[in-house]
Coordinates of C-alpha atoms and ligand atoms in Angstrom, one line a residue:
Chain A
M1 CA 1.4 -1.4 23.2
T2 CA 5.2 -1.6 22.6
T3 CA 4.1 -2.6 19.1
L4 CA 2.3 0.8 18.5
L5 CA 5.1 2.7 20.1
R6 CA 7.6 1.1 17.6
A7 CA 5.3 1.7 14.8
L8 CA 5.0 5.7 15.8
H9 CA 8.8 5.7 16.2
A10 CA 9.1 4.3 12.7
E11 CA 6.5 6.8 11.3
S12 CA 8.1 9.6 12.6
L13 CA 11.2 8.6 10.6
K14 CA 9.2 8.5 7.4
L15 CA 8.2 12.0 7.7
K16 CA 12.0 13.1 7.0
R17 CA 12.0 15.5 3.8
T18 CA 8.6 15.3 3.1
L19 CA 5.8 17.9 2.4
A20 CA 3.5 16.7 5.1
F21 CA 6.1 17.8 7.9
R22 CA 6.9 21.2 6.4
M23 CA 3.0 21.9 5.8
V24 CA 2.8 21.6 9.9
F25 CA 4.4 24.4 10.2
I26 CA 3.5 26.4 6.9
A27 CA -0.4 26.3 7.6
P28 CA 0.1 28.3 10.8
L29 CA 2.7 30.6 9.5
L30 CA -0.1 31.6 7.0
V31 CA -2.5 32.4 9.2
A32 CA -0.3 34.0 11.7
L33 CA 1.0 36.2 8.9
L34 CA -2.5 37.3 7.8
Q35 CA -3.1 38.1 11.4
F36 CA -0.1 40.0 11.8
F37 CA -0.9 42.3 8.6
M38 CA -4.5 42.8 9.8
G39 CA -3.4 43.7 13.3
L40 CA -1.0 46.4 12.0
N41 CA -4.1 48.1 10.4
Q42 CA -6.1 47.4 13.6
R43 CA -8.4 50.8 13.8
R44 CA -10.4 49.8 16.8
A45 CA -7.6 49.7 18.9
A46 CA -8.2 53.1 20.5
Q47 CA -11.7 52.1 21.5
P48 CA -12.6 51.4 24.8
G49 CA -12.9 47.7 26.0
F50 CA -10.4 46.5 23.3
N51 CA -8.4 43.5 24.0
L52 CA -5.8 42.8 21.8
W53 CA -5.3 39.1 22.7
E54 CA -9.1 38.5 22.2
T55 CA -9.0 40.1 18.5
I56 CA -5.7 38.2 17.8
F57 CA -6.9 35.0 19.1
N58 CA -10.4 34.9 17.8
A59 CA -9.5 35.8 14.5
S60 CA -6.8 33.3 13.6
L61 CA -8.9 30.4 15.6
V62 CA -11.8 31.2 13.3
I63 CA -9.9 31.0 10.3
W64 CA -8.0 27.9 11.6
A65 CA -11.3 26.2 12.8
I66 CA -13.3 26.8 9.7
F67 CA -10.9 26.4 6.8
M68 CA -7.4 26.0 7.4
L69 CA -7.4 22.9 10.0
P70 CA -9.7 20.9 7.8
L71 CA -7.9 21.6 4.8
L72 CA -4.6 20.8 6.7
I73 CA -6.2 17.6 7.8
T74 CA -7.0 16.6 4.4
L75 CA -3.8 17.4 3.0
E76 CA -1.9 15.6 5.7
T77 CA -3.7 12.3 6.0
A78 CA -3.6 12.2 2.2
L79 CA 0.1 12.8 1.9
L80 CA 0.6 10.3 5.1
A81 CA -1.2 7.6 3.3
G82 CA 0.4 8.6 0.0
I83 CA 4.0 7.5 1.4
E84 CA 2.8 3.9 1.6
H85 CA 0.9 4.1 -1.8
G86 CA 3.6 5.0 -3.8
E87 CA 5.7 1.9 -4.2
K88 CA 3.0 -0.3 -2.9
Q89 CA 4.5 -0.3 0.7
W90 CA 1.5 -2.3 2.2
K91 CA 2.3 -5.2 0.9
H92 CA 5.6 -5.1 2.7
L93 CA 4.1 -3.6 5.8
L94 CA 1.5 -6.1 6.5
A95 CA 3.7 -9.1 5.9
L96 CA 5.8 -7.9 8.6
P97 CA 5.2 -9.4 12.2
I98 CA 2.9 -6.6 13.3
P99 CA -0.8 -6.7 13.6
R100 CA -2.5 -4.8 10.9
S101 CA -4.3 -2.4 13.7
A102 CA -1.0 -1.1 14.8
V103 CA -0.2 -0.1 11.3
Y104 CA -3.5 1.4 11.0
A105 CA -3.6 3.2 14.5
S106 CA 0.2 4.6 13.9
K107 CA -1.4 6.3 10.9
F108 CA -4.0 7.9 12.7
M109 CA -2.1 9.1 15.6
I110 CA 0.7 10.5 13.7
A111 CA -2.3 12.5 11.9
L112 CA -3.3 13.4 15.2
A113 CA 0.3 14.4 16.5
L114 CA 1.2 16.6 13.4
T115 CA -2.4 18.7 13.6
L116 CA -1.7 19.1 17.5
L117 CA 1.7 20.2 16.9
S118 CA 0.3 22.4 13.8
T119 CA -2.3 24.0 16.3
L120 CA 0.2 24.6 18.9
T121 CA 2.2 26.3 16.5
L122 CA -0.5 28.5 15.9
F123 CA -1.0 29.4 19.4
G124 CA 2.5 30.3 19.6
L125 CA 2.7 32.3 16.5
S126 CA -0.5 34.1 17.8
L127 CA 1.2 35.2 21.0
L128 CA 4.2 36.1 19.0
N129 CA 2.1 38.1 17.0
G130 CA 0.4 39.9 20.0
Y131 CA 4.0 41.0 21.6
A132 CA 5.5 42.0 18.1
L133 CA 2.3 44.1 17.6
I134 CA 2.6 45.8 21.0
K135 CA 6.4 46.5 20.0
L136 CA 5.4 48.2 16.9
R137 CA 2.3 50.1 18.0
P138 CA 2.8 51.2 21.7
E139 CA -0.9 52.3 22.1
L140 CA -2.0 48.7 22.2
A141 CA 0.4 48.3 25.3
S142 CA -2.6 49.4 27.3
S143 CA -4.5 45.7 26.8
A144 CA -4.6 43.4 29.5
P145 CA -1.8 40.5 29.5
P146 CA -2.8 37.6 27.6
E147 CA -4.8 34.9 29.4
F148 CA -2.4 32.2 28.5
L149 CA -4.3 29.2 30.3
K150 CA -7.3 30.2 28.6
W151 CA -6.4 30.3 25.3
L152 CA -4.3 27.0 25.3
F153 CA -7.4 25.4 26.7
V154 CA -9.5 26.8 24.0
V155 CA -7.0 25.8 21.5
L156 CA -6.9 22.2 22.7
K157 CA -10.9 21.9 22.6
L158 CA -10.7 23.0 19.0
W159 CA -8.2 20.0 18.2
T160 CA -10.1 17.6 20.0
A161 CA -13.0 18.5 18.2
S162 CA -11.4 17.7 14.8
W163 CA -10.7 14.3 15.7
L164 CA -13.7 12.9 13.9
I165 CA -12.6 14.5 10.5
I166 CA -8.9 13.4 11.2
A167 CA -10.4 9.8 11.7
I168 CA -12.7 10.0 8.5
H169 CA -9.7 11.3 6.3
T170 CA -7.4 8.6 7.7
W171 CA -9.9 6.0 6.7
I172 CA -10.4 7.7 3.2
G173 CA -6.7 8.2 2.3
I174 CA -5.7 4.5 3.5
R175 CA -8.7 2.9 1.7
W176 CA -8.1 4.6 -2.0
S177 CA -4.9 5.3 -3.4
S178 CA -6.4 8.3 -5.4
L179 CA -4.9 11.7 -4.1
T180 CA -7.5 13.6 -6.1
L181 CA -10.3 11.7 -4.3
A182 CA -8.6 12.3 -1.0
L183 CA -8.4 16.0 -1.7
G184 CA -11.8 16.1 -3.4
A185 CA -13.5 14.6 -0.2
G186 CA -11.8 17.3 2.1
V187 CA -12.7 20.4 0.2
A188 CA -16.2 19.1 -0.3
G189 CA -16.6 18.6 3.5
T190 CA -15.0 21.9 4.2
F191 CA -17.2 23.6 1.5
F192 CA -20.3 22.3 2.7
A193 CA -19.5 23.5 5.8
L194 CA -20.4 26.9 4.8
F195 CA -24.0 25.9 4.2
A196 CA -24.3 23.7 7.1
A197 CA -23.1 26.5 9.4
S198 CA -26.4 28.2 9.2
A199 CA -28.5 25.0 9.4
R200 CA -29.6 23.2 12.2
I201 CA -27.3 20.1 11.1
G202 CA -24.4 22.4 11.5
K203 CA -24.5 21.4 15.3
F204 CA -23.5 17.9 14.1
Y205 CA -21.6 18.3 10.8
P206 CA -18.1 16.9 11.4
W207 CA -16.3 19.8 9.4
L208 CA -17.7 22.6 11.6
L209 CA -17.2 20.9 15.0
P210 CA -13.9 22.8 15.2
M211 CA -15.6 26.0 14.8
N212 CA -18.4 25.0 17.0
S213 CA -16.0 24.5 19.8
L214 CA -14.9 28.1 20.0
N215 CA -18.6 28.7 21.1
L216 CA -18.9 32.1 18.9
I217 CA -22.8 31.8 18.8
E218 CA -24.2 34.3 21.6
G219 CA -26.3 32.4 24.0
E220 CA -25.9 29.0 22.5
P221 CA -22.9 27.4 23.6
R222 CA -21.9 24.3 21.3
D223 CA -18.5 23.1 22.7
T224 CA -19.8 20.2 24.8
L225 CA -21.8 18.8 21.9
A226 CA -18.7 19.6 19.6
L227 CA -16.2 17.7 21.9
L228 CA -18.6 14.8 22.4
I229 CA -19.0 14.1 18.6
G230 CA -15.7 15.4 17.3
G231 CA -13.5 13.7 20.1
L232 CA -15.6 10.7 21.3
G233 CA -16.9 10.4 17.7
G234 CA -13.4 10.4 16.3
V235 CA -12.5 7.4 18.4
V236 CA -15.4 5.7 17.6
A237 CA -14.7 6.3 13.9
F238 CA -11.2 5.5 14.1
G239 CA -12.3 1.9 15.8
L240 CA -14.4 1.4 12.9
G241 CA -12.1 2.4 10.3
C242 CA -9.4 0.1 11.9
L243 CA -11.8 -2.7 12.1
E244 CA -12.5 -2.5 8.4
F245 CA -8.9 -2.2 7.6
T246 CA -7.8 -5.4 9.5
R247 CA -10.7 -7.4 7.9
R248 CA -10.0 -6.3 4.5
D249 CA -9.0 -9.3 2.3
S250 CA -6.2 -7.3 0.3
D251 CA -3.1 -5.7 0.7
E252 CA -3.9 -3.2 -2.1
P253 CA -6.0 0.2 -1.7
E254 CA -9.0 0.6 -4.0
T255 CA -8.0 3.0 -6.9
S256 CA -11.4 4.8 -7.4
M257 CA -14.8 4.6 -5.4
S258 CA -17.0 1.6 -6.5
R259 CA -20.4 2.6 -7.6
R260 CA -22.1 1.0 -4.7
F261 CA -19.9 3.2 -2.3
L262 CA -20.9 6.3 -4.1
L263 CA -24.6 5.2 -4.1
A264 CA -24.5 4.5 -0.6
V265 CA -22.9 8.1 0.5
G266 CA -25.3 9.9 -2.1
A267 CA -28.2 8.3 -0.4
A268 CA -27.1 9.0 3.0
G269 CA -26.5 12.5 2.1
I270 CA -29.9 13.1 0.5
A271 CA -31.5 11.6 3.6
L272 CA -29.5 14.0 5.7
A273 CA -30.2 17.1 3.8
I274 CA -34.0 16.0 3.8
L275 CA -34.0 15.6 7.6
G276 CA -32.1 18.8 8.1
V277 CA -34.6 20.8 6.3
A278 CA -37.7 18.9 8.0
M279 CA -36.2 19.7 11.4
Q280 CA -35.7 23.2 10.5
S281 CA -39.0 24.0 9.0
A282 CA -40.7 22.1 11.8
K283 CA -38.7 24.1 14.5
S284 CA -38.7 27.7 12.9
D285 CA -42.5 28.4 11.4
P286 CA -45.1 26.4 9.9
A287 CA -44.6 28.2 6.5
P288 CA -42.7 26.2 3.9
P289 CA -39.3 26.6 3.5
K290 CA -37.8 29.4 1.2
P291 CA -36.9 28.0 -2.1
S292 CA -33.4 29.5 -1.7
S293 CA -32.7 26.9 1.1
V294 CA -33.6 24.0 -1.0
T295 CA -30.7 22.3 -2.6
P296 CA -30.7 20.3 -5.7
A297 CA -30.4 16.9 -3.8
D298 CA -33.6 17.7 -1.9
S299 CA -35.8 18.6 -4.8
R300 CA -34.9 15.5 -6.6
P301 CA -37.0 12.7 -4.9
G302 CA -40.1 15.1 -4.8
S303 CA -39.8 15.6 -8.8
Chain B
M1 CA 10.2 -30.8 8.4
L2 CA 8.5 -29.0 5.7
A3 CA 9.0 -25.2 5.7
I4 CA 5.9 -24.5 3.5
E5 CA 3.0 -26.9 3.0
T6 CA -0.4 -25.9 1.6
G7 CA -3.5 -28.1 1.0
R8 CA -5.9 -27.5 -1.7
L9 CA -4.8 -24.0 -1.7
S10 CA -7.4 -21.8 -4.1
K11 CA -8.3 -18.1 -4.6
Q12 CA -10.7 -16.7 -6.8
F13 CA -11.1 -13.0 -8.1
G14 CA -14.5 -12.4 -8.9
K15 CA -15.6 -15.5 -11.2
R16 CA -12.1 -16.1 -12.1
L17 CA -10.0 -19.2 -10.3
V18 CA -6.6 -17.9 -10.1
V19 CA -5.3 -20.2 -7.8
D20 CA -6.7 -23.7 -8.2
G21 CA -6.0 -26.3 -5.3
I22 CA -2.4 -26.1 -5.0
D23 CA -0.4 -28.6 -2.7
L24 CA 3.0 -27.2 -2.3
R25 CA 5.8 -29.1 -0.3
V26 CA 8.7 -26.9 0.3
P27 CA 11.6 -28.8 2.1
S28 CA 13.8 -26.9 4.5
A29 CA 17.2 -25.2 4.0
Q30 CA 17.3 -25.4 0.1
V31 CA 16.1 -23.3 -3.0
Y32 CA 12.5 -24.2 -4.0
G33 CA 12.0 -22.8 -7.5
F34 CA 8.2 -21.8 -8.1
L35 CA 8.2 -21.8 -11.9
G36 CA 5.2 -20.2 -14.2
P37 CA 4.5 -17.9 -17.1
N38 CA 3.4 -14.4 -16.4
G39 CA -0.4 -14.5 -15.0
A40 CA 0.1 -18.1 -13.8
G41 CA -0.8 -17.1 -10.3
K42 CA 2.5 -17.0 -8.6
T43 CA 2.3 -13.8 -6.6
T44 CA -1.5 -14.5 -5.8
T45 CA -0.2 -17.8 -4.2
I46 CA 2.8 -15.7 -2.4
R47 CA 0.1 -13.2 -1.1
M48 CA -1.6 -16.3 0.5
L49 CA 1.7 -17.8 2.1
L50 CA 2.3 -14.5 3.6
G51 CA -1.4 -13.8 4.9
L52 CA -1.7 -10.8 2.8
I53 CA -5.0 -12.1 1.5
R54 CA -7.0 -15.1 2.5
P55 CA -7.4 -18.3 0.6
D56 CA -11.3 -19.2 -0.5
E57 CA -10.1 -22.9 0.1
G58 CA -7.3 -24.8 1.8
K59 CA -4.9 -23.8 4.5
V60 CA -1.3 -22.5 4.5
H61 CA 1.0 -24.3 7.0
L62 CA 4.3 -22.8 7.7
F63 CA 6.9 -24.8 9.9
G64 CA 4.0 -27.2 10.5
D65 CA 1.8 -24.5 12.2
V66 CA -1.4 -23.1 10.4
L67 CA -0.7 -19.5 9.2
A68 CA -4.0 -18.2 9.9
E69 CA -4.0 -19.1 13.4
H70 CA -0.6 -17.9 14.3
R71 CA 0.3 -15.3 11.6
L72 CA 2.4 -13.0 13.7
A73 CA 4.5 -15.7 15.3
L74 CA 5.0 -17.4 11.9
L75 CA 5.8 -14.1 10.2
K76 CA 8.4 -13.5 12.7
R77 CA 10.4 -16.2 10.9
V78 CA 9.8 -15.1 7.5
G79 CA 11.5 -12.8 5.2
A80 CA 9.5 -11.5 2.2
L81 CA 10.1 -9.7 -1.3
V82 CA 7.2 -9.6 -3.4
E83 CA 7.2 -8.0 -6.8
M84 CA 9.1 -4.8 -6.9
P85 CA 10.5 -3.7 -3.5
S86 CA 8.5 -1.3 -1.6
L87 CA 11.0 1.5 -0.8
Y88 CA 10.6 5.2 0.5
P89 CA 12.5 7.1 -2.3
H90 CA 12.8 10.1 -0.2
L91 CA 14.8 8.2 2.5
T92 CA 18.4 6.8 2.2
G93 CA 18.9 3.4 2.0
R94 CA 20.0 3.0 5.7
E95 CA 16.8 5.1 6.6
N96 CA 14.6 2.5 4.8
L97 CA 16.0 -0.2 6.8
E98 CA 15.9 1.7 9.9
V99 CA 12.0 2.3 9.2
T100 CA 11.5 -1.5 9.3
R101 CA 14.0 -2.2 12.0
R102 CA 11.9 -0.2 14.1
L103 CA 8.7 -1.7 13.3
I104 CA 10.1 -5.2 13.9
G105 CA 12.1 -4.1 16.9
A106 CA 15.3 -5.9 15.3
P107 CA 18.6 -4.9 17.2
A108 CA 20.6 -2.1 16.0
G109 CA 23.3 -4.1 14.7
A110 CA 21.0 -5.9 12.1
I111 CA 21.3 -3.0 9.7
A112 CA 25.0 -3.5 9.3
R113 CA 24.8 -7.1 8.9
V114 CA 22.4 -6.9 6.0
L115 CA 24.1 -4.0 4.3
D116 CA 27.1 -6.4 4.5
I117 CA 25.3 -9.3 3.0
V118 CA 24.1 -7.3 0.0
A119 CA 27.1 -5.4 -0.4
L120 CA 25.3 -1.9 -0.2
A121 CA 27.1 -0.4 2.9
K122 CA 28.8 2.2 0.7
D123 CA 25.7 3.4 -0.6
A124 CA 23.8 3.3 2.3
H125 CA 23.6 7.0 2.8
R126 CA 22.1 7.9 -0.8
L127 CA 18.8 8.7 -1.1
V128 CA 16.8 5.3 -2.8
R129 CA 15.5 7.8 -5.2
E130 CA 19.2 7.7 -6.8
Y131 CA 19.5 3.9 -6.8
S132 CA 19.7 1.8 -9.7
L133 CA 17.2 -0.9 -10.2
G134 CA 19.8 -3.6 -8.9
M135 CA 20.4 -1.8 -6.1
R136 CA 17.1 -1.1 -5.2
Q137 CA 16.3 -4.9 -5.4
R138 CA 19.3 -5.6 -3.1
L139 CA 17.9 -3.3 -0.7
G140 CA 14.6 -5.0 -1.0
L141 CA 16.4 -8.3 -0.3
A142 CA 18.3 -6.7 2.9
L143 CA 14.7 -5.5 4.3
A144 CA 13.3 -9.1 4.0
L145 CA 16.8 -10.2 5.9
L146 CA 16.5 -7.8 8.8
N147 CA 14.7 -10.4 11.0
Q148 CA 17.2 -13.5 10.3
P149 CA 14.4 -15.1 8.7
E150 CA 14.2 -19.0 8.6
L151 CA 12.1 -18.8 5.2
L152 CA 12.7 -16.3 2.8
I153 CA 10.0 -15.8 0.1
L154 CA 11.4 -13.9 -3.0
D155 CA 8.7 -13.1 -6.0
E156 CA 10.7 -12.6 -9.3
P157 CA 13.6 -10.8 -7.6
T158 CA 15.6 -10.8 -10.9
N159 CA 12.7 -9.3 -13.0
G160 CA 13.8 -6.1 -14.8
L161 CA 17.5 -6.6 -14.0
D162 CA 20.3 -6.6 -16.6
P163 CA 22.4 -9.7 -16.6
A164 CA 25.3 -8.5 -14.5
G165 CA 22.3 -7.7 -11.7
I166 CA 20.7 -11.0 -12.4
H167 CA 23.9 -12.7 -11.8
E168 CA 24.8 -10.7 -8.6
M169 CA 21.2 -11.5 -7.3
R170 CA 21.6 -15.3 -8.2
D171 CA 25.1 -15.6 -6.2
L172 CA 23.4 -14.1 -3.3
I173 CA 20.2 -16.1 -3.3
R174 CA 22.5 -19.2 -3.8
R175 CA 24.4 -18.3 -0.6
L176 CA 21.7 -17.9 1.8
P177 CA 20.8 -22.0 2.4
V178 CA 24.5 -22.8 2.4
E179 CA 26.0 -20.1 5.0
F180 CA 22.7 -19.3 7.0
G181 CA 20.4 -22.3 6.3
I182 CA 17.5 -20.4 5.1
T183 CA 15.0 -21.9 3.1
V184 CA 14.3 -19.8 -0.2
F185 CA 10.9 -20.0 -1.9
L186 CA 11.9 -18.4 -5.5
S187 CA 9.5 -17.6 -8.0
S188 CA 10.4 -17.1 -11.6
H189 CA 9.1 -17.1 -15.1
L190 CA 12.2 -18.4 -16.5
L191 CA 13.4 -21.6 -15.8
G192 CA 17.1 -20.9 -16.6
E193 CA 16.8 -18.6 -13.6
V194 CA 16.3 -21.3 -10.8
E195 CA 17.6 -24.3 -12.8
Q196 CA 21.3 -23.8 -11.4
I197 CA 20.2 -22.9 -7.8
A198 CA 16.9 -24.7 -7.1
G199 CA 16.8 -28.3 -5.6
N200 CA 13.2 -28.6 -5.9
I201 CA 10.8 -27.1 -8.1
G202 CA 7.1 -26.6 -8.8
I203 CA 5.6 -25.6 -12.0
I204 CA 2.1 -23.6 -11.9
H205 CA 0.3 -22.6 -14.8
A206 CA -3.0 -21.0 -14.9
G207 CA -3.3 -21.6 -11.3
R208 CA -2.6 -25.2 -11.3
L209 CA 0.5 -27.0 -10.3
L210 CA 1.7 -29.2 -13.2
F211 CA 4.7 -30.7 -11.6
Q212 CA 6.4 -30.7 -8.1
G213 CA 9.4 -32.6 -7.1
P214 CA 13.3 -32.6 -7.3
L215 CA 14.8 -31.0 -10.3
A216 CA 16.6 -34.2 -11.0
E217 CA 13.1 -35.8 -11.4
L218 CA 12.3 -33.3 -13.9
R219 CA 15.8 -34.1 -15.6
A220 CA 15.2 -37.6 -15.9
R221 CA 12.2 -36.9 -17.9
Q222 CA 14.3 -35.3 -20.8
E223 CA 13.7 -37.5 -23.7
K224 CA 15.0 -37.3 -27.4
R225 CA 13.9 -34.6 -29.2
L226 CA 13.4 -34.2 -33.2
L227 CA 14.6 -31.1 -34.8
I228 CA 13.0 -30.6 -38.1
G229 CA 14.2 -27.9 -40.9
V230 CA 11.8 -27.6 -43.4
S231 CA 10.4 -25.3 -46.3
S232 CA 7.3 -23.3 -45.4
P233 CA 7.6 -24.6 -41.5
E234 CA 4.0 -23.1 -40.8
E235 CA 2.1 -25.2 -43.1
A236 CA 4.2 -28.2 -42.4
A237 CA 3.6 -27.7 -38.7
R238 CA -0.3 -27.9 -39.6
C239 CA 0.4 -31.0 -41.8
L240 CA 2.0 -32.6 -38.7
E241 CA -0.6 -31.8 -36.2
A242 CA -3.0 -33.1 -38.7
A243 CA -1.2 -36.4 -38.3
N244 CA -1.7 -36.0 -34.6
R245 CA 1.7 -34.8 -33.4
T246 CA 2.5 -32.2 -31.0
V247 CA 4.6 -29.8 -32.8
N248 CA 6.4 -26.7 -31.5
L249 CA 7.4 -24.0 -34.2
R250 CA 10.3 -22.0 -32.8
D251 CA 11.2 -18.7 -33.5
D252 CA 14.2 -19.4 -35.8
G253 CA 11.7 -21.5 -38.1
T254 CA 12.7 -24.9 -37.2
L255 CA 10.0 -27.3 -35.9
T256 CA 10.7 -29.6 -32.8
I257 CA 8.8 -32.8 -31.7
A258 CA 9.3 -33.7 -27.9
G259 CA 9.5 -37.5 -27.0
A260 CA 10.7 -38.6 -30.5
S261 CA 12.2 -41.9 -31.3
Q262 CA 14.2 -42.9 -34.5
A263 CA 11.1 -44.6 -35.8
D264 CA 9.3 -41.1 -35.4
A265 CA 11.7 -39.4 -37.3
V266 CA 11.6 -41.8 -40.4
D267 CA 7.9 -41.5 -40.1
V268 CA 7.7 -37.8 -40.0
N269 CA 10.6 -37.3 -42.7
R270 CA 8.4 -39.6 -45.0
L271 CA 5.2 -37.6 -44.3
L272 CA 6.6 -34.4 -45.0
V273 CA 8.5 -35.3 -48.1
N274 CA 5.3 -36.9 -49.7
Q275 CA 3.2 -33.8 -48.9
G276 CA 5.9 -32.1 -50.9
F277 CA 8.0 -30.3 -48.1
D278 CA 11.6 -29.7 -48.7
V279 CA 13.3 -31.2 -45.5
F280 CA 17.0 -29.9 -45.0
Q281 CA 17.5 -31.0 -41.4
L282 CA 16.7 -33.8 -39.2
T283 CA 18.1 -34.0 -35.7
L284 CA 17.4 -36.1 -33.0
S285 CA 18.8 -34.8 -29.7
Q286 CA 18.3 -34.5 -26.1
I287 CA 15.9 -31.6 -25.0
T288 CA 16.6 -29.1 -22.6
L289 CA 14.7 -28.4 -19.3
E290 CA 13.4 -25.4 -20.7
D291 CA 12.0 -27.6 -23.4
I292 CA 10.0 -29.6 -20.8
F293 CA 8.9 -26.6 -19.0
L294 CA 7.5 -25.3 -22.2
G295 CA 6.1 -28.4 -23.0
L296 CA 4.1 -28.7 -19.8
T297 CA 2.5 -25.5 -19.9
K298 CA 1.8 -25.6 -23.5
N299 CA -0.2 -28.9 -22.9
A300 CA -2.0 -27.5 -20.2
E301 CA -2.8 -24.6 -22.6
T302 CA -4.2 -27.0 -25.4
E303 CA -6.3 -29.0 -22.6
R304 CA -7.6 -26.0 -21.4
S305 CA -9.0 -24.9 -24.6
D306 CA -10.2 -28.2 -25.6
S307 CA -12.3 -28.4 -22.6
Ligands
ADP1 N1 -6.2 -8.1 -6.8 C1 -6.8 -8.8 -7.8 N2 -7.9 -8.8 -8.6 C2 -8.1 -9.2 -9.9 N3 -7.4 -10.2 -10.6 C3 -6.1 -10.4 -10.0 C4 -5.9 -9.7 -8.8 N4 -4.5 -10.1 -8.5 C5 -4.0 -11.0 -9.8 N5 -5.1 -11.0 -10.7 C6 -5.0 -11.9 -11.7 O1 -4.7 -13.1 -11.4 C7 -3.8 -13.7 -12.4 C8 -2.5 -14.3 -11.7 O2 -1.9 -13.2 -11.4 P1 -0.6 -13.3 -10.4 O3 -0.9 -14.1 -9.3 O4 0.1 -11.8 -10.6 O5 0.2 -14.1 -11.5 P2 2.0 -14.2 -11.8 O6 2.6 -13.6 -10.4 O7 2.3 -15.4 -11.9 O8 2.1 -13.5 -12.8 C9 -3.6 -12.7 -13.4 O9 -4.5 -12.9 -14.4 C10 -4.0 -11.4 -12.7 O10 -4.6 -10.5 -13.5
MG2 MG1 3.7 -12.1 -10.2

């Protein structure tokens, strides 16, 4: 335990002067700025039942959940691992009298800490946004005061639901030294979330879990499942990644994905897609699925 | 007691046997030179000594204990610098030391101590990005010394340094066993690097240990060597090889034959002259350690290609 604390202490020093640390604040700032300008032009302000805080938080958190946080996680984990890939620091770290698991765990935890800090920064900036808008547009002042604790809770749920992607990306970043590969995986994961959102599989899709935690679909609360898969699943995924790392017979990352690994991922993806389509068509109606919902991957095994 | 002892240590990458049944015996409190040409398997062996990779066969004992069973306890007593130093270029020299100090929980004073040993105190506030190769290497050594190791494993620490840097590093390494009682396991592809500081050496080639023992023992093997200056040396070499002699063609165009006697000199001369070569130099002299080293690895090479 003290080893882990020491490792985290060391990890925090490595962040000095890094893009990884600056991005923690840049990412929420971008979202908050966008929110600020949208707030200035808000036309529904005069309508009855308008809630300024609801509007601000919902809009920023949706952008954060669906796209900014997953991309931030991708970038952070890639940069954090990159610090060790640059001069083959692994051979130094792993020859120190500390367990390999502590090295791996400290990487995961520092990624958790940075994304939490970033998400809380967004929370703070959103509050600031609200007060600034009230100052600039007094007609907004009629809104109820912000429900501070409620939103803090929402924000923490969102972050917890992202543990699974943090664990996945921590593993990818450490296992392969290629930055392109790590970023590619994150962009692909985030991009496919757009498709998965409308499918049943969206309930379970890792990159959608932060979004699901917001419970935006009327009459279909998904937050419990999101916390379960995202949070608990994240812990399990971290455990598996850590196990793989401690057992690896090497002090060097792979440079590219082996063909066998790619085939396994491809096969799993196709299987999931087929399962998803099958579940959807079985549930909704007996008619065959619309051609538009069939992705190229699904059509391959049939042809 | 032996600081390092290995039994039939082997490692395979794919189908290639890179380290092939090595039995190292490294005595305490002196410098051990681990010699071999590039690709001989030195770094792979060192990775196994540090538990970075697992041997396919054989065991590593450090200070008498099995590494695989007491890895963390044993690594507490070891410092290492494998290949190029692993530094964080965006941190200062001192911050680099601080990262490792925090990881291993060394006392705060350790940093000043190691900076002093490697004479980097006045550059410690600079970013490592701005360091010269020699400074980086010394910082790498400082990192390895942070935990006050009893055994220091250095993998080609002078690689890529200029002559002044090599000299500095060598003086530093020489001091360690004397002043601090540290055992130094030092790998190199140049005999000249370790000749002046090593007590024992091991010579590895293509994964096999060809020689191990006190440097003095290797010196005792120094025999006479015949140096031949001859017209068209390449053809002359072929002619001598046809007569079953092991010939070394040197860069300057002279030929050498190791382990030669006066009778050999007479023989060789007659042979060459009869074949129509012009012999303009024939010297019988003491051979250098470098020649023995080259001879050992060259013999192993021909044995391998024969089999
Ligand atoms: N991880 C690896 N995978 C495959 N081959 C390797 C690996 N590491 C080293 N080798 C090969 O093993 C041989 C010995 O390498 P090495 O131990 O680095 O030699 P040395 O340090 O003596 O120059 C080389 O031919 C090298 O290419
Ligand atoms: Mg090497």
